[in-house]
């Protein structure tokens, strides 16, 4: 393994049954604003709801800039049957020395409870193990955001513990539940 460099391989399109993961594009600004402006969606996330479409455009521009550096690891989650961006998923942290990545995701409230994000998480984990060379994938959620924990469980991740005051967002410290899966276990999930 040694000093291998982990890359996102150009953030290729990743296809699953009902969703497609692809690079974000400026043309996604309205779709991003549709979910990111919803206070229910941002309630447990590190960022506040978008108050203008300009905030959504800025978010996309940052992702585009990171694509140029092969750093982003962020994909638009597209609902295939209507060809609409309904959320995003990607790596919020990458530890190349330990071949470990932490994923984060968001999805519009209209699409909650349908298994769509579980499908996206599974697709991204599969890509991370089979193409990126990662050995461990982690994710965590605010304690009160139990729905996010169910996504992690259904995607094949195992609960590893509570990390006290792991996250600082919205002027306070948050306890989080951490889930993970390792490559050796992935084929058995």
mmCIF file of C-alpha atoms in Angstrom:
data_model
loop_
_atom_site.group_PDB
_atom_site.id
_atom_site.type_symbol
_atom_site.label_atom_id
_atom_site.label_comp_id
_atom_site.label_asym_id
_atom_site.label_seq_id
_atom_site.Cartn_x
_atom_site.Cartn_y
_atom_site.Cartn_z
ATOM 1 C CA UNK A 1 0.000 0.000 0.000
ATOM 2 C CA UNK A 2 2.716 2.470 0.935
ATOM 3 C CA UNK A 3 2.358 6.047 -0.270
ATOM 4 C CA UNK A 4 -0.475 5.603 -2.747
ATOM 5 C CA UNK A 5 -2.322 8.793 -3.614
ATOM 6 C CA UNK A 6 -6.057 8.513 -3.290
ATOM 7 C CA UNK A 7 -7.992 10.322 -5.977
ATOM 8 C CA UNK A 8 -11.602 10.732 -6.934
ATOM 9 C CA UNK A 9 -10.801 9.565 -10.471
ATOM 10 C CA UNK A 10 -12.505 12.603 -11.954
ATOM 11 C CA UNK A 11 -15.743 12.042 -10.036
ATOM 12 C CA UNK A 12 -17.137 9.650 -12.635
ATOM 13 C CA UNK A 13 -20.830 9.042 -13.078
ATOM 14 C CA UNK A 14 -22.016 6.288 -10.789
ATOM 15 C CA UNK A 15 -25.304 4.605 -11.635
ATOM 16 C CA UNK A 16 -27.648 2.758 -9.320
ATOM 17 C CA UNK A 17 -31.188 1.501 -9.829
ATOM 18 C CA UNK A 18 -33.080 4.745 -9.185
ATOM 19 C CA UNK A 19 -30.346 7.326 -8.850
ATOM 20 C CA UNK A 20 -27.343 8.638 -10.718
ATOM 21 C CA UNK A 21 -24.354 10.285 -9.062
ATOM 22 C CA UNK A 22 -22.588 12.864 -11.214
ATOM 23 C CA UNK A 23 -20.562 16.067 -10.924
ATOM 24 C CA UNK A 24 -22.400 19.186 -9.900
ATOM 25 C CA UNK A 25 -22.975 21.833 -12.553
ATOM 26 C CA UNK A 26 -24.012 25.490 -12.405
ATOM 27 C CA UNK A 27 -27.282 24.439 -14.057
ATOM 28 C CA UNK A 28 -28.101 22.593 -10.785
ATOM 29 C CA UNK A 29 -28.397 25.866 -8.840
ATOM 30 C CA UNK A 30 -32.194 25.879 -8.618
ATOM 31 C CA UNK A 31 -32.331 22.231 -7.574
ATOM 32 C CA UNK A 32 -29.691 22.866 -4.889
ATOM 33 C CA UNK A 33 -31.626 25.888 -3.660
ATOM 34 C CA UNK A 34 -34.844 23.858 -3.564
ATOM 35 C CA UNK A 35 -33.472 21.501 -0.902
ATOM 36 C CA UNK A 36 -30.820 23.717 0.722
ATOM 37 C CA UNK A 37 -33.300 26.498 1.527
ATOM 38 C CA UNK A 38 -35.519 24.112 3.508
ATOM 39 C CA UNK A 39 -34.923 24.557 7.269
ATOM 40 C CA UNK A 40 -35.989 20.934 7.871
ATOM 41 C CA UNK A 41 -33.123 19.769 5.641
ATOM 42 C CA UNK A 42 -30.405 21.894 7.247
ATOM 43 C CA UNK A 43 -31.581 21.403 10.848
ATOM 44 C CA UNK A 44 -28.876 18.856 11.771
ATOM 45 C CA UNK A 45 -26.239 19.887 9.238
ATOM 46 C CA UNK A 46 -23.192 22.092 9.740
ATOM 47 C CA UNK A 47 -24.525 24.790 7.415
ATOM 48 C CA UNK A 48 -27.531 27.085 7.659
ATOM 49 C CA UNK A 49 -30.274 26.981 5.068
ATOM 50 C CA UNK A 50 -29.567 28.896 1.865
ATOM 51 C CA UNK A 51 -31.364 32.227 1.872
ATOM 52 C CA UNK A 52 -30.700 33.019 -1.789
ATOM 53 C CA UNK A 53 -29.867 31.160 -4.948
ATOM 54 C CA UNK A 54 -26.519 32.977 -4.902
ATOM 55 C CA UNK A 55 -25.518 30.820 -1.912
ATOM 56 C CA UNK A 56 -26.365 27.710 -3.931
ATOM 57 C CA UNK A 57 -24.325 28.993 -6.877
ATOM 58 C CA UNK A 58 -21.359 29.675 -4.576
ATOM 59 C CA UNK A 59 -21.587 26.132 -3.179
ATOM 60 C CA UNK A 60 -21.508 24.726 -6.728
ATOM 61 C CA UNK A 61 -18.588 26.975 -7.714
ATOM 62 C CA UNK A 62 -16.573 25.679 -4.764
ATOM 63 C CA UNK A 63 -17.291 22.106 -5.842
ATOM 64 C CA UNK A 64 -16.250 22.907 -9.421
ATOM 65 C CA UNK A 65 -13.012 24.425 -8.159
ATOM 66 C CA UNK A 66 -12.282 21.300 -6.121
ATOM 67 C CA UNK A 67 -12.974 19.087 -9.154
ATOM 68 C CA UNK A 68 -10.136 20.881 -10.919
ATOM 69 C CA UNK A 69 -7.814 19.811 -8.094
ATOM 70 C CA UNK A 70 -9.299 16.301 -7.834
ATOM 71 C CA UNK A 71 -10.286 17.113 -4.252
ATOM 72 C CA UNK A 72 -14.048 17.425 -4.264
ATOM 73 C CA UNK A 73 -15.361 13.937 -3.990
ATOM 74 C CA UNK A 74 -18.844 15.439 -4.180
ATOM 75 C CA UNK A 75 -21.584 14.199 -6.435
ATOM 76 C CA UNK A 76 -25.045 15.467 -7.294
ATOM 77 C CA UNK A 77 -27.703 12.861 -6.484
ATOM 78 C CA UNK A 78 -30.014 12.694 -9.505
ATOM 79 C CA UNK A 79 -33.392 10.965 -9.393
ATOM 80 C CA UNK A 80 -33.228 9.164 -12.713
ATOM 81 C CA UNK A 81 -36.925 8.959 -13.602
ATOM 82 C CA UNK A 82 -37.330 12.769 -13.483
ATOM 83 C CA UNK A 83 -33.691 13.764 -14.132
ATOM 84 C CA UNK A 84 -33.672 16.106 -11.129
ATOM 85 C CA UNK A 85 -30.972 16.777 -8.543
ATOM 86 C CA UNK A 86 -32.491 15.894 -5.170
ATOM 87 C CA UNK A 87 -29.394 16.029 -2.977
ATOM 88 C CA UNK A 88 -25.635 15.621 -2.769
ATOM 89 C CA UNK A 89 -23.161 13.118 -1.384
ATOM 90 C CA UNK A 90 -19.421 13.122 -1.038
ATOM 91 C CA UNK A 91 -16.339 12.933 1.124
ATOM 92 C CA UNK A 92 -16.159 15.513 3.881
ATOM 93 C CA UNK A 93 -12.795 14.182 4.980
ATOM 94 C CA UNK A 94 -10.153 11.921 3.511
ATOM 95 C CA UNK A 95 -7.244 10.371 5.381
ATOM 96 C CA UNK A 96 -4.953 8.958 2.669
ATOM 97 C CA UNK A 97 -2.365 7.717 5.162
ATOM 98 C CA UNK A 98 -4.960 5.400 6.737
ATOM 99 C CA UNK A 99 -7.006 4.782 3.550
ATOM 100 C CA UNK A 100 -10.099 6.125 5.287
ATOM 101 C CA UNK A 101 -12.855 8.435 4.099
ATOM 102 C CA UNK A 102 -15.715 10.153 5.894
ATOM 103 C CA UNK A 103 -18.851 10.661 3.844
ATOM 104 C CA UNK A 104 -21.617 13.196 4.208
ATOM 105 C CA UNK A 105 -24.887 13.620 2.392
ATOM 106 C CA UNK A 106 -28.034 15.692 2.112
ATOM 107 C CA UNK A 107 -31.355 15.047 0.414
ATOM 108 C CA UNK A 108 -34.494 17.121 -0.069
ATOM 109 C CA UNK A 109 -37.229 16.454 2.507
ATOM 110 C CA UNK A 110 -39.673 15.543 -0.250
ATOM 111 C CA UNK A 111 -37.508 12.460 -0.906
ATOM 112 C CA UNK A 112 -36.998 11.306 2.698
ATOM 113 C CA UNK A 113 -37.964 7.765 3.626
ATOM 114 C CA UNK A 114 -37.809 6.321 0.116
ATOM 115 C CA UNK A 115 -34.418 4.580 0.337
ATOM 116 C CA UNK A 116 -32.865 6.893 -2.256
ATOM 117 C CA UNK A 117 -30.025 8.123 -0.060
ATOM 118 C CA UNK A 118 -29.324 4.580 1.118
ATOM 119 C CA UNK A 119 -28.898 3.657 -2.548
ATOM 120 C CA UNK A 120 -26.516 6.599 -3.054
ATOM 121 C CA UNK A 121 -24.466 5.771 0.058
ATOM 122 C CA UNK A 122 -24.103 2.141 -1.009
ATOM 123 C CA UNK A 123 -22.982 3.217 -4.487
ATOM 124 C CA UNK A 124 -20.395 5.621 -3.095
ATOM 125 C CA UNK A 125 -19.049 3.044 -0.626
ATOM 126 C CA UNK A 126 -18.712 0.503 -3.434
ATOM 127 C CA UNK A 127 -16.812 3.052 -5.554
ATOM 128 C CA UNK A 128 -14.558 3.989 -2.627
ATOM 129 C CA UNK A 129 -13.563 0.378 -2.003
ATOM 130 C CA UNK A 130 -13.342 -0.867 -5.577
ATOM 131 C CA UNK A 131 -11.900 2.176 -7.370
ATOM 132 C CA UNK A 132 -10.386 4.621 -4.857
ATOM 133 C CA UNK A 133 -8.497 2.071 -2.803
ATOM 134 C CA UNK A 134 -10.028 3.023 0.533
ATOM 135 C CA UNK A 135 -10.195 0.467 3.332
ATOM 136 C CA UNK A 136 -12.603 2.185 5.747
ATOM 137 C CA UNK A 137 -15.620 4.432 5.247
ATOM 138 C CA UNK A 138 -17.064 6.400 8.152
ATOM 139 C CA UNK A 139 -20.087 8.607 8.605
ATOM 140 C CA UNK A 140 -21.665 10.293 11.577
ATOM 141 C CA UNK A 141 -24.870 12.090 12.405
ATOM 142 C CA UNK A 142 -26.167 14.388 15.111
ATOM 143 C CA UNK A 143 -27.694 12.276 17.891
ATOM 144 C CA UNK A 144 -31.220 13.566 17.225
ATOM 145 C CA UNK A 145 -31.039 12.868 13.490
ATOM 146 C CA UNK A 146 -32.038 9.220 13.771
ATOM 147 C CA UNK A 147 -33.191 9.033 10.143
ATOM 148 C CA UNK A 148 -29.612 9.597 9.009
ATOM 149 C CA UNK A 149 -28.492 6.749 11.243
ATOM 150 C CA UNK A 150 -31.046 4.460 9.594
ATOM 151 C CA UNK A 151 -29.571 5.373 6.188
ATOM 152 C CA UNK A 152 -26.117 4.366 7.428
ATOM 153 C CA UNK A 153 -27.400 1.095 8.872
ATOM 154 C CA UNK A 154 -29.352 0.173 5.743
ATOM 155 C CA UNK A 155 -26.301 1.006 3.630
ATOM 156 C CA UNK A 156 -24.310 -1.648 5.507
ATOM 157 C CA UNK A 157 -22.464 0.452 8.066
ATOM 158 C CA UNK A 158 -22.154 -0.605 11.711
ATOM 159 C CA UNK A 159 -22.628 1.605 14.764
ATOM 160 C CA UNK A 160 -19.290 2.194 16.474
ATOM 161 C CA UNK A 161 -20.143 4.624 19.246
ATOM 162 C CA UNK A 162 -21.057 8.091 20.368
ATOM 163 C CA UNK A 163 -18.438 10.789 19.909
ATOM 164 C CA UNK A 164 -19.103 13.468 22.488
ATOM 165 C CA UNK A 165 -18.986 17.039 21.215
ATOM 166 C CA UNK A 166 -17.363 15.885 17.942
ATOM 167 C CA UNK A 167 -18.993 18.575 15.836
ATOM 168 C CA UNK A 168 -19.171 22.339 16.338
ATOM 169 C CA UNK A 169 -21.897 23.945 14.267
ATOM 170 C CA UNK A 170 -24.491 26.646 14.703
ATOM 171 C CA UNK A 171 -22.751 28.019 17.786
ATOM 172 C CA UNK A 172 -22.774 24.791 19.796
ATOM 173 C CA UNK A 173 -21.070 21.437 20.200
ATOM 174 C CA UNK A 174 -22.953 18.362 19.026
ATOM 175 C CA UNK A 175 -22.643 14.749 20.133
ATOM 176 C CA UNK A 176 -22.706 12.408 17.142
ATOM 177 C CA UNK A 177 -23.196 8.724 16.456
ATOM 178 C CA UNK A 178 -20.481 7.212 14.279
ATOM 179 C CA UNK A 179 -20.969 4.379 11.814
ATOM 180 C CA UNK A 180 -18.367 2.672 9.640
ATOM 181 C CA UNK A 181 -17.725 -0.203 7.273
ATOM 182 C CA UNK A 182 -14.408 -1.755 6.283
ATOM 183 C CA UNK A 183 -13.552 -3.259 2.928
ATOM 184 C CA UNK A 184 -13.185 -6.807 4.307
ATOM 185 C CA UNK A 185 -16.805 -6.705 5.504
ATOM 186 C CA UNK A 186 -18.274 -5.031 2.411
ATOM 187 C CA UNK A 187 -18.681 -8.217 0.377
ATOM 188 C CA UNK A 188 -20.675 -9.751 3.218
ATOM 189 C CA UNK A 189 -23.149 -6.859 3.525
#
